[in-house]
JSON list of N, CA and C in Angstrom, two decimals:
[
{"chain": "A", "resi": 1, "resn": "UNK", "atom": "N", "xyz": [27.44, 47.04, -32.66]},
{"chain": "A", "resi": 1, "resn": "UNK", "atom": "CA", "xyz": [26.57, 47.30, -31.52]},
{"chain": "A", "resi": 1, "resn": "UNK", "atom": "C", "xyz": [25.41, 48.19, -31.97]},
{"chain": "A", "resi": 2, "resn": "UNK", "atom": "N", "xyz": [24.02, 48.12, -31.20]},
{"chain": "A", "resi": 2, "resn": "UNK", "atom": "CA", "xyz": [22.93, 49.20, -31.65]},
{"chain": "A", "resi": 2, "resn": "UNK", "atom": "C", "xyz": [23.04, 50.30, -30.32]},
{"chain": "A", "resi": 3, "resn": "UNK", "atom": "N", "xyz": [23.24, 51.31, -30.43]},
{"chain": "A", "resi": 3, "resn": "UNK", "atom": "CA", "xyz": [23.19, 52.29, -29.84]},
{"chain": "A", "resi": 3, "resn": "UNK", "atom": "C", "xyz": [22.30, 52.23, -28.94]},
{"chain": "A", "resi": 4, "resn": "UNK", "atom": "N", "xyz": [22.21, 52.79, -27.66]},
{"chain": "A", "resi": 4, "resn": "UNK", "atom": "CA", "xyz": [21.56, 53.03, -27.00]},
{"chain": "A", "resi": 4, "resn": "UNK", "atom": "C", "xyz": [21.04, 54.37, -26.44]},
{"chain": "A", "resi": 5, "resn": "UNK", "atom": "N", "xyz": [19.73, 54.17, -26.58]},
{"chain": "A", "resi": 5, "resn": "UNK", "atom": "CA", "xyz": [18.90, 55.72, -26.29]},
{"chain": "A", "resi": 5, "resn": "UNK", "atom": "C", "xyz": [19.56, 56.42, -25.25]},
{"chain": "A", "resi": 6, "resn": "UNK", "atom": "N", "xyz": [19.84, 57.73, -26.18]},
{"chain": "A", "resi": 6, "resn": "UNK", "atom": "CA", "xyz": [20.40, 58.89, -24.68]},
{"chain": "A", "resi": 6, "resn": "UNK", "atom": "C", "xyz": [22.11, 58.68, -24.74]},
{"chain": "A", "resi": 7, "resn": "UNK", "atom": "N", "xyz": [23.01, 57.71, -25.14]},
{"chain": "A", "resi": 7, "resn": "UNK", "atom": "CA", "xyz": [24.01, 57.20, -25.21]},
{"chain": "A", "resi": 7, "resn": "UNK", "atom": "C", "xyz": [25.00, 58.00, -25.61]},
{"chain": "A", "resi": 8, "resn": "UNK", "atom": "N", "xyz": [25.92, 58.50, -24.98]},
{"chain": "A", "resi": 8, "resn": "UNK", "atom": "CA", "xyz": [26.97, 59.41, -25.29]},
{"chain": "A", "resi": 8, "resn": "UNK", "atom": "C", "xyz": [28.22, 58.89, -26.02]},
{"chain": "A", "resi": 9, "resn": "UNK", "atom": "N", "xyz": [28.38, 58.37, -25.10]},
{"chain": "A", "resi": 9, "resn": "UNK", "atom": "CA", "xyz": [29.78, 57.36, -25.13]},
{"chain": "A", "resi": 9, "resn": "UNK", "atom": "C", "xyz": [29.77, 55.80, -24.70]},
{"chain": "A", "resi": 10, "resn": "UNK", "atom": "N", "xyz": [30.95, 54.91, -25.22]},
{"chain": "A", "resi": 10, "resn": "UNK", "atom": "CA", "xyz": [30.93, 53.64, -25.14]},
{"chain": "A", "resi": 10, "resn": "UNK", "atom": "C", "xyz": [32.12, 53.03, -24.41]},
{"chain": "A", "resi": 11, "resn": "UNK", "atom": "N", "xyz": [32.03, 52.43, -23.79]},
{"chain": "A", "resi": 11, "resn": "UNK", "atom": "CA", "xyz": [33.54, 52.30, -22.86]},
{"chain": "A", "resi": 11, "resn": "UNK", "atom": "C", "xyz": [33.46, 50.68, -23.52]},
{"chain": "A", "resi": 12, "resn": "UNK", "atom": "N", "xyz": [34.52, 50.91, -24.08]},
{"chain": "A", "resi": 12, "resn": "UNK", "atom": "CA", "xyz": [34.57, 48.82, -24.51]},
{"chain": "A", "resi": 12, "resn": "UNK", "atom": "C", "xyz": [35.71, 48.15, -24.10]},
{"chain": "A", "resi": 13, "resn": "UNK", "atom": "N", "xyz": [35.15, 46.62, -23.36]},
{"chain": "A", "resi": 13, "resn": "UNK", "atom": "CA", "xyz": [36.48, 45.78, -22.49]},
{"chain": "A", "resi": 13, "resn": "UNK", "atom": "C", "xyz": [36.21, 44.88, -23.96]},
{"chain": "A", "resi": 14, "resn": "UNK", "atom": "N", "xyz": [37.69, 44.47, -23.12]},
{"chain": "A", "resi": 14, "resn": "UNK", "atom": "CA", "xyz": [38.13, 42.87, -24.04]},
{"chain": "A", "resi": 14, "resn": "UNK", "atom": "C", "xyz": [39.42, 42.09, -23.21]},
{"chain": "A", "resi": 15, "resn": "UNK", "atom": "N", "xyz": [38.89, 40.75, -22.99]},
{"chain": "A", "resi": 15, "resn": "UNK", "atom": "CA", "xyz": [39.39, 39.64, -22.52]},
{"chain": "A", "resi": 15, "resn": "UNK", "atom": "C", "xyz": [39.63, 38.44, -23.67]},
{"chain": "A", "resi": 16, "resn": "UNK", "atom": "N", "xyz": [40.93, 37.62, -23.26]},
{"chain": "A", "resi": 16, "resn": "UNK", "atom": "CA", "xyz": [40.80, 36.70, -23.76]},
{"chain": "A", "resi": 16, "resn": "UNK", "atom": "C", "xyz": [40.64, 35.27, -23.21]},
{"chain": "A", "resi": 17, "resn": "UNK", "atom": "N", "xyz": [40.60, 34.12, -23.98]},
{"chain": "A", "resi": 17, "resn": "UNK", "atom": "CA", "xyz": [39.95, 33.11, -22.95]},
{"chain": "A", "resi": 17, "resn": "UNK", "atom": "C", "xyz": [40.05, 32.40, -21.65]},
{"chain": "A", "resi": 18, "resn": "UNK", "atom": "N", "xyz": [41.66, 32.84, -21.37]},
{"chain": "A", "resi": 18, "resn": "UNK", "atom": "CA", "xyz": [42.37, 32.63, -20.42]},
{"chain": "A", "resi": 18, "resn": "UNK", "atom": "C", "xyz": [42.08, 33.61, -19.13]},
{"chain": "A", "resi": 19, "resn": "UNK", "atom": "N", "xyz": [41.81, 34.64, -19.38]},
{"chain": "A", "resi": 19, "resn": "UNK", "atom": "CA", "xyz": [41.16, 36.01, -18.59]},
{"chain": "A", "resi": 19, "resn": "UNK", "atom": "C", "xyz": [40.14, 35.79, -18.00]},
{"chain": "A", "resi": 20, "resn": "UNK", "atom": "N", "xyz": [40.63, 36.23, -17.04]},
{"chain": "A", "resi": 20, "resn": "UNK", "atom": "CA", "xyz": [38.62, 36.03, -15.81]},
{"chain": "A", "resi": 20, "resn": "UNK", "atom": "C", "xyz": [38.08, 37.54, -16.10]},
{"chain": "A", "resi": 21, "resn": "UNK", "atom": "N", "xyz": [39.16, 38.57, -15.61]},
{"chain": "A", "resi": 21, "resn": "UNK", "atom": "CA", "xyz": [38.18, 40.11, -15.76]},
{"chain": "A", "resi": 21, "resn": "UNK", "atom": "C", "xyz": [38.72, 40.43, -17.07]},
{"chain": "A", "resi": 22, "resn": "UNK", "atom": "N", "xyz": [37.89, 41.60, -17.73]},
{"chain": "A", "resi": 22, "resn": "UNK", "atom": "CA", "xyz": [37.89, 41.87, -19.06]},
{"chain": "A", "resi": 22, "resn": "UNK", "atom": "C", "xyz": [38.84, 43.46, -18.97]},
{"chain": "A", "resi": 23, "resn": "UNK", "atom": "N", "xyz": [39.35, 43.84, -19.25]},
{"chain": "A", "resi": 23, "resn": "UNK", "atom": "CA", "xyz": [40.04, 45.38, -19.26]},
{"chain": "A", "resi": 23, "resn": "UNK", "atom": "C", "xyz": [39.62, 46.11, -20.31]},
{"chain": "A", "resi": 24, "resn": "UNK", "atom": "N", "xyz": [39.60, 47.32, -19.82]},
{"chain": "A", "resi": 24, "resn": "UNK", "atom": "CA", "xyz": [38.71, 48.30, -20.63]},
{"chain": "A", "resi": 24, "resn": "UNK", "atom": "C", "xyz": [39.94, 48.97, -21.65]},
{"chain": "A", "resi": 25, "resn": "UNK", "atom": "N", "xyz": [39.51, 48.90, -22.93]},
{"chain": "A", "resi": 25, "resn": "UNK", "atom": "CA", "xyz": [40.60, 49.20, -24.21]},
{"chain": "A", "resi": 25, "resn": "UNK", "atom": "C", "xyz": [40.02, 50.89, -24.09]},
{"chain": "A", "resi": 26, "resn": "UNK", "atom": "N", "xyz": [38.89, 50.90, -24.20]},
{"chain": "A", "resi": 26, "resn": "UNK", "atom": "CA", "xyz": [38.40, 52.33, -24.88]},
{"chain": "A", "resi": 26, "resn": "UNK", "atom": "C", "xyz": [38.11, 53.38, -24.24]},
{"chain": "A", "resi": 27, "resn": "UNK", "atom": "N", "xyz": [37.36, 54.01, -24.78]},
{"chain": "A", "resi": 27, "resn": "UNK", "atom": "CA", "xyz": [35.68, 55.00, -24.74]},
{"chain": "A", "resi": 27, "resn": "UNK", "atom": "C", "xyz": [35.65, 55.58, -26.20]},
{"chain": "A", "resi": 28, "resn": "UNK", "atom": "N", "xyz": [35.05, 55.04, -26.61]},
{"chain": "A", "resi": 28, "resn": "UNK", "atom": "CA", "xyz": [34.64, 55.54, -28.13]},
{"chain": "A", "resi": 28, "resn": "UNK", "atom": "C", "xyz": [33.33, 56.66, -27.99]},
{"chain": "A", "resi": 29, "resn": "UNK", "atom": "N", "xyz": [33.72, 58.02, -28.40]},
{"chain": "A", "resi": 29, "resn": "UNK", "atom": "CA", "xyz": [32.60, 58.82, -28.63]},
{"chain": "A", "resi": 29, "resn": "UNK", "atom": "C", "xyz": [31.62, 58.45, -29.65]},
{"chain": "A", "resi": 30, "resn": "UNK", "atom": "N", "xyz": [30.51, 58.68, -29.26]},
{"chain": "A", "resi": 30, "resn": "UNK", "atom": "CA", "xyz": [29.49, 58.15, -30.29]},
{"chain": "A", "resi": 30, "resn": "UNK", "atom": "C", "xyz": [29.23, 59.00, -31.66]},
{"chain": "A", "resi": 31, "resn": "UNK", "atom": "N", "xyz": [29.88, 60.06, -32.03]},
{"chain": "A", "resi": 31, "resn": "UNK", "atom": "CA", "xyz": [29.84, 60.80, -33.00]},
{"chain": "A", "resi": 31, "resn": "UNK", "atom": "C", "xyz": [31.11, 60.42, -33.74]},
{"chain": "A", "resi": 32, "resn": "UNK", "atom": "N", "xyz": [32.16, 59.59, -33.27]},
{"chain": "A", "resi": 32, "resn": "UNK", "atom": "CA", "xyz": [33.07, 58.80, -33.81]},
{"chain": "A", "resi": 32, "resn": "UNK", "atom": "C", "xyz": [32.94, 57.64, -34.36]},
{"chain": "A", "resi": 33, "resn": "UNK", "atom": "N", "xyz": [32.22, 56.54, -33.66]},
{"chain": "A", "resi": 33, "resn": "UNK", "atom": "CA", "xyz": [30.73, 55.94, -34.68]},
{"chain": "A", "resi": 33, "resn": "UNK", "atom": "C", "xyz": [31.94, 54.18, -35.09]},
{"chain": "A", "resi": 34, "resn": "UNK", "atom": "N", "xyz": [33.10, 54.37, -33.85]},
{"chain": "A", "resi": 34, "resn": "UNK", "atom": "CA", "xyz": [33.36, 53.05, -34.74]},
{"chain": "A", "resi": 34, "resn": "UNK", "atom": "C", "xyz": [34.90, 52.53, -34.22]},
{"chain": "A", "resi": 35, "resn": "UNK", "atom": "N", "xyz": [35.42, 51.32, -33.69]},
{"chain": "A", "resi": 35, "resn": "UNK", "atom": "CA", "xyz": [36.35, 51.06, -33.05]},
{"chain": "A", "resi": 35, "resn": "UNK", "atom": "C", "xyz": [36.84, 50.00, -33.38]},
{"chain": "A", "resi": 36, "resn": "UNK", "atom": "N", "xyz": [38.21, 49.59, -34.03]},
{"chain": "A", "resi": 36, "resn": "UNK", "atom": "CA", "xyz": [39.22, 48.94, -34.57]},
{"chain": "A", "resi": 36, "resn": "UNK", "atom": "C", "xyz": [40.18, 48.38, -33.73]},
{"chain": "A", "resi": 37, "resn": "UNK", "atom": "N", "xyz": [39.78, 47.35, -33.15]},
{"chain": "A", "resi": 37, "resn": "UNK", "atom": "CA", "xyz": [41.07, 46.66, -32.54]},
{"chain": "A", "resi": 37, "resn": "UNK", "atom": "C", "xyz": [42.42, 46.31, -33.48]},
{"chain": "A", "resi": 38, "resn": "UNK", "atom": "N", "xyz": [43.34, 46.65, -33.12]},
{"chain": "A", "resi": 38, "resn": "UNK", "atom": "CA", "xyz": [44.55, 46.56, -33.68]},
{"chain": "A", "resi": 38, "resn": "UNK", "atom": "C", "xyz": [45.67, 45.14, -32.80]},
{"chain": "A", "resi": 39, "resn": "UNK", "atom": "N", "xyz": [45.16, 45.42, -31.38]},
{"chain": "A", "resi": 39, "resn": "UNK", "atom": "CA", "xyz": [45.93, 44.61, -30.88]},
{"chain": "A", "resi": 39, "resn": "UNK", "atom": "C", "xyz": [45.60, 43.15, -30.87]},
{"chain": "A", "resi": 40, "resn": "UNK", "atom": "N", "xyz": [45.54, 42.44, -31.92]},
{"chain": "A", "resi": 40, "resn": "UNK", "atom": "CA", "xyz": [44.87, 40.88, -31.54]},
{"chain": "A", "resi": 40, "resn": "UNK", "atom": "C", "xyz": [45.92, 40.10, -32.28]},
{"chain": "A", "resi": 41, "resn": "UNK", "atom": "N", "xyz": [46.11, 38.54, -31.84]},
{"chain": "A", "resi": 41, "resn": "UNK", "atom": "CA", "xyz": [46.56, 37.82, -32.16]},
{"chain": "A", "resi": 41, "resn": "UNK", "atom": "C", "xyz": [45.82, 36.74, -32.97]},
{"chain": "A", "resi": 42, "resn": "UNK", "atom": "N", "xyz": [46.39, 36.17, -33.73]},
{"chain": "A", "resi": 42, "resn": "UNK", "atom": "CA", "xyz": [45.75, 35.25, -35.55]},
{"chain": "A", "resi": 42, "resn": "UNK", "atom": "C", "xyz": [45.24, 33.76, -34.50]},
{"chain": "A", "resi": 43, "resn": "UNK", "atom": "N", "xyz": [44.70, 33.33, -34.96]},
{"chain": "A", "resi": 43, "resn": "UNK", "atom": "CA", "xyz": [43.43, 32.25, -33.91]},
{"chain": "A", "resi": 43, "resn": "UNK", "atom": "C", "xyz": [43.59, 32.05, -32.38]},
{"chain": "A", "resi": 44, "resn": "UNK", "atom": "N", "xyz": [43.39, 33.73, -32.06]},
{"chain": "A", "resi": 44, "resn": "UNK", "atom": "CA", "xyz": [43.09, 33.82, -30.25]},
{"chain": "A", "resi": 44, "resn": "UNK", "atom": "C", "xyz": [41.14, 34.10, -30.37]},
{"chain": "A", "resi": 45, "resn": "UNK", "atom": "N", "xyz": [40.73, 34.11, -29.55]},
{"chain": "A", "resi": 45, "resn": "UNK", "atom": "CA", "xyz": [39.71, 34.05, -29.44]},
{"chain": "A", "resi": 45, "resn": "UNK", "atom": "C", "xyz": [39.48, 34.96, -28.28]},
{"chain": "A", "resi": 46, "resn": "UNK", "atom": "N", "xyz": [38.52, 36.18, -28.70]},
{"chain": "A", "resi": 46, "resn": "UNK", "atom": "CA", "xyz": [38.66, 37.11, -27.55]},
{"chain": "A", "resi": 46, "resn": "UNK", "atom": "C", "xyz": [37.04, 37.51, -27.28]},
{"chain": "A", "resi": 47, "resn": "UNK", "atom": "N", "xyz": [36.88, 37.92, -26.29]},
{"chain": "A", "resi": 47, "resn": "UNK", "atom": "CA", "xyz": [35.99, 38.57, -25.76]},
{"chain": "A", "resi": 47, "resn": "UNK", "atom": "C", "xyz": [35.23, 39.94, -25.46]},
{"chain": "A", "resi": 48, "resn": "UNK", "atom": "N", "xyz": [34.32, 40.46, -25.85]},
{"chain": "A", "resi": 48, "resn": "UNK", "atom": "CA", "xyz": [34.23, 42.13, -25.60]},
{"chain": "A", "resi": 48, "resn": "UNK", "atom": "C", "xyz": [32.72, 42.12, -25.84]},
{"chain": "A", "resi": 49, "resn": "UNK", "atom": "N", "xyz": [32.83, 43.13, -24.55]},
{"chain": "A", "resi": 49, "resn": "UNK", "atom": "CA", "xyz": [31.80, 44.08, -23.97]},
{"chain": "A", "resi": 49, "resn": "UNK", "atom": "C", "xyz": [31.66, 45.23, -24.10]},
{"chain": "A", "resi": 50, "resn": "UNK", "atom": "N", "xyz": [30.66, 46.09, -23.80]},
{"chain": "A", "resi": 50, "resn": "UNK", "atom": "CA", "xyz": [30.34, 47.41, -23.58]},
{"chain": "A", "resi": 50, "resn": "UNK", "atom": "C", "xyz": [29.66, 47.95, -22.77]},
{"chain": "A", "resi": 51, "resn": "UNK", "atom": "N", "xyz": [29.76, 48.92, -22.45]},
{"chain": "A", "resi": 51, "resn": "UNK", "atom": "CA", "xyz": [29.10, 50.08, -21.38]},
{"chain": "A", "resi": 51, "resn": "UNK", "atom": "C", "xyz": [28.67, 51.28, -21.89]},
{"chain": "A", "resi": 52, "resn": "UNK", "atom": "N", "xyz": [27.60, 51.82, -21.81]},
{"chain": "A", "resi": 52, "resn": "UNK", "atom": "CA", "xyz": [27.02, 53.14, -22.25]},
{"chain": "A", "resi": 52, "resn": "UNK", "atom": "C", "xyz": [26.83, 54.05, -21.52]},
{"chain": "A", "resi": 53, "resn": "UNK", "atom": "N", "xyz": [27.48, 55.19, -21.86]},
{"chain": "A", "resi": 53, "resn": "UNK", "atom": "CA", "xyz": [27.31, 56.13, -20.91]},
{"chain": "A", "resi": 53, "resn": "UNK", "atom": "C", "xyz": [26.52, 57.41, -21.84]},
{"chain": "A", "resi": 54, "resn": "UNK", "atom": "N", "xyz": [25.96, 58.24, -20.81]},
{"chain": "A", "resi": 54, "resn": "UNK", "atom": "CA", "xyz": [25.16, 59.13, -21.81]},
{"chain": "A", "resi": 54, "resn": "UNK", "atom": "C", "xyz": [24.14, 60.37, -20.34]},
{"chain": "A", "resi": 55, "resn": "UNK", "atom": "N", "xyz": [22.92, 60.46, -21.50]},
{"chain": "A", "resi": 55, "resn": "UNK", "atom": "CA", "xyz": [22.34, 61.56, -20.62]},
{"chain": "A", "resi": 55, "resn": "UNK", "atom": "C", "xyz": [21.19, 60.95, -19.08]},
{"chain": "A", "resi": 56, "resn": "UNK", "atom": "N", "xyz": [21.19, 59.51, -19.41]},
{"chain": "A", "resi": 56, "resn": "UNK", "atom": "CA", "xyz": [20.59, 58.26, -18.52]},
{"chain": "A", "resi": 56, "resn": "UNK", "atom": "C", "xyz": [21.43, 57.63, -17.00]},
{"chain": "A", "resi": 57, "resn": "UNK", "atom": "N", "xyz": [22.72, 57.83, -17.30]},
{"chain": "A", "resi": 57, "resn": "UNK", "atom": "CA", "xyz": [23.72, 57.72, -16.67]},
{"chain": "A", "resi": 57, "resn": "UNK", "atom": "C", "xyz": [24.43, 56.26, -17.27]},
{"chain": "A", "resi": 58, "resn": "UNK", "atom": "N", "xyz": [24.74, 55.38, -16.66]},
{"chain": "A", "resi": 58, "resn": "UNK", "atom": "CA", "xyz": [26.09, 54.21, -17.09]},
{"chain": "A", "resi": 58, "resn": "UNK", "atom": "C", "xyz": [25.33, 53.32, -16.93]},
{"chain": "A", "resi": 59, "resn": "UNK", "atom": "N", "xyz": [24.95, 52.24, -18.05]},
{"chain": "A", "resi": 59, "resn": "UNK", "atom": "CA", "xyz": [24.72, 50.93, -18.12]},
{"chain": "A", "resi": 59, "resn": "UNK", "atom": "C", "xyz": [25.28, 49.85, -17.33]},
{"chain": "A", "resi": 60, "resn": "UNK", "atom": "N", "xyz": [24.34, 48.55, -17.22]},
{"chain": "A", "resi": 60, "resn": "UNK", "atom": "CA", "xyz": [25.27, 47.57, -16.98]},
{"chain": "A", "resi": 60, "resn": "UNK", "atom": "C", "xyz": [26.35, 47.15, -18.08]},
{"chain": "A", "resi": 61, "resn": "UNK", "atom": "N", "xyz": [27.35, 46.55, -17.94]},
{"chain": "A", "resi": 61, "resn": "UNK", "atom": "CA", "xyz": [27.80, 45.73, -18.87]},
{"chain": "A", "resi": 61, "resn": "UNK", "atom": "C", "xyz": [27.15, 45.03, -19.60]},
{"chain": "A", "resi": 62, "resn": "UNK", "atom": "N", "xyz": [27.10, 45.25, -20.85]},
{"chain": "A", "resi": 62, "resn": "UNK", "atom": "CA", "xyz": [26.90, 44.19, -21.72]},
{"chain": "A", "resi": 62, "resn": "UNK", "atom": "C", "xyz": [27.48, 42.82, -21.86]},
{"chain": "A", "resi": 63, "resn": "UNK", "atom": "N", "xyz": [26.68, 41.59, -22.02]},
{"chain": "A", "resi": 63, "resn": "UNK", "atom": "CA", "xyz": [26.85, 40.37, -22.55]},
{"chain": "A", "resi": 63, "resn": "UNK", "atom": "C", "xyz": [27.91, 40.34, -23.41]},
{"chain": "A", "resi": 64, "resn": "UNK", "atom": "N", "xyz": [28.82, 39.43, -23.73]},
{"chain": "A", "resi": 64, "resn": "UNK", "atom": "CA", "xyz": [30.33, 39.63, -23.90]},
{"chain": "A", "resi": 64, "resn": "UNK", "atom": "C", "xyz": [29.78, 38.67, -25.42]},
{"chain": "A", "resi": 65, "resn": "UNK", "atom": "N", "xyz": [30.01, 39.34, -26.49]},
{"chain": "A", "resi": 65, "resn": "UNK", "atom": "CA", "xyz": [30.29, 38.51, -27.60]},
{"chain": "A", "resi": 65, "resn": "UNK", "atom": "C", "xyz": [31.59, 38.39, -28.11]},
{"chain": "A", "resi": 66, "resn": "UNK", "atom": "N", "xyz": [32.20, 36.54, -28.28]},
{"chain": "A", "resi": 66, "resn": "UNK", "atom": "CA", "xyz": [33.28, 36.40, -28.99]},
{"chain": "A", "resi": 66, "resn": "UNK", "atom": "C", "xyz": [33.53, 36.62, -30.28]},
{"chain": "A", "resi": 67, "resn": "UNK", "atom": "N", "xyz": [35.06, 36.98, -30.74]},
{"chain": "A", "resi": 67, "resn": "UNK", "atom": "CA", "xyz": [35.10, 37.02, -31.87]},
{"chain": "A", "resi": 67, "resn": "UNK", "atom": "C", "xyz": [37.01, 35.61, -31.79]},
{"chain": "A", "resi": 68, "resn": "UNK", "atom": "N", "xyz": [37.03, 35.61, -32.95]},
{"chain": "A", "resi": 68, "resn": "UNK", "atom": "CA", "xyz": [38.47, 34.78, -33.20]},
{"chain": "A", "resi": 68, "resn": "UNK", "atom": "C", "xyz": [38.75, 35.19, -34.23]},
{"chain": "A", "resi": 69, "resn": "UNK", "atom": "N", "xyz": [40.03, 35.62, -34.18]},
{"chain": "A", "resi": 69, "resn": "UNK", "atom": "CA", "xyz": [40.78, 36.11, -35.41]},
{"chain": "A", "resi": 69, "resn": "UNK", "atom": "C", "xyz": [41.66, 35.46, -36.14]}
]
């Protein structure tokens, strides 16, 4: 992800394809700089977003890019 101006923190969902709403795994501090899903399954195909929170106040959700593992 590119950071966003003013951006404190990152709240990140993840859905998979079967999933309508996405559930929020995180909040990654931004001086922590970096977030490792552990929980995934070998060719699921998942979904994730983000939210920025900071000195601006809370973003929309971000556009959901897939990944498949």
């Amino acid at each position: 992800i590119t950071q966003q101006e003013g951006a404190k923190s990152y709240e990140i969902y993840k859905r998979n394809i079967s999933e309508n709403n996405p559930l929020k795994l995180t909040v990654v501090d931004i001086a922590k700089g970096s977030f490792l899903d552990s929980d995934v399954k070998k060719e699921t195909v998942y979904f994730y977003s983000i939210i920025a929170k900071g000195q601006y106040g809370i973003s929309d959700r971000s556009a959901e890019k897939f990944v498949k593992y």
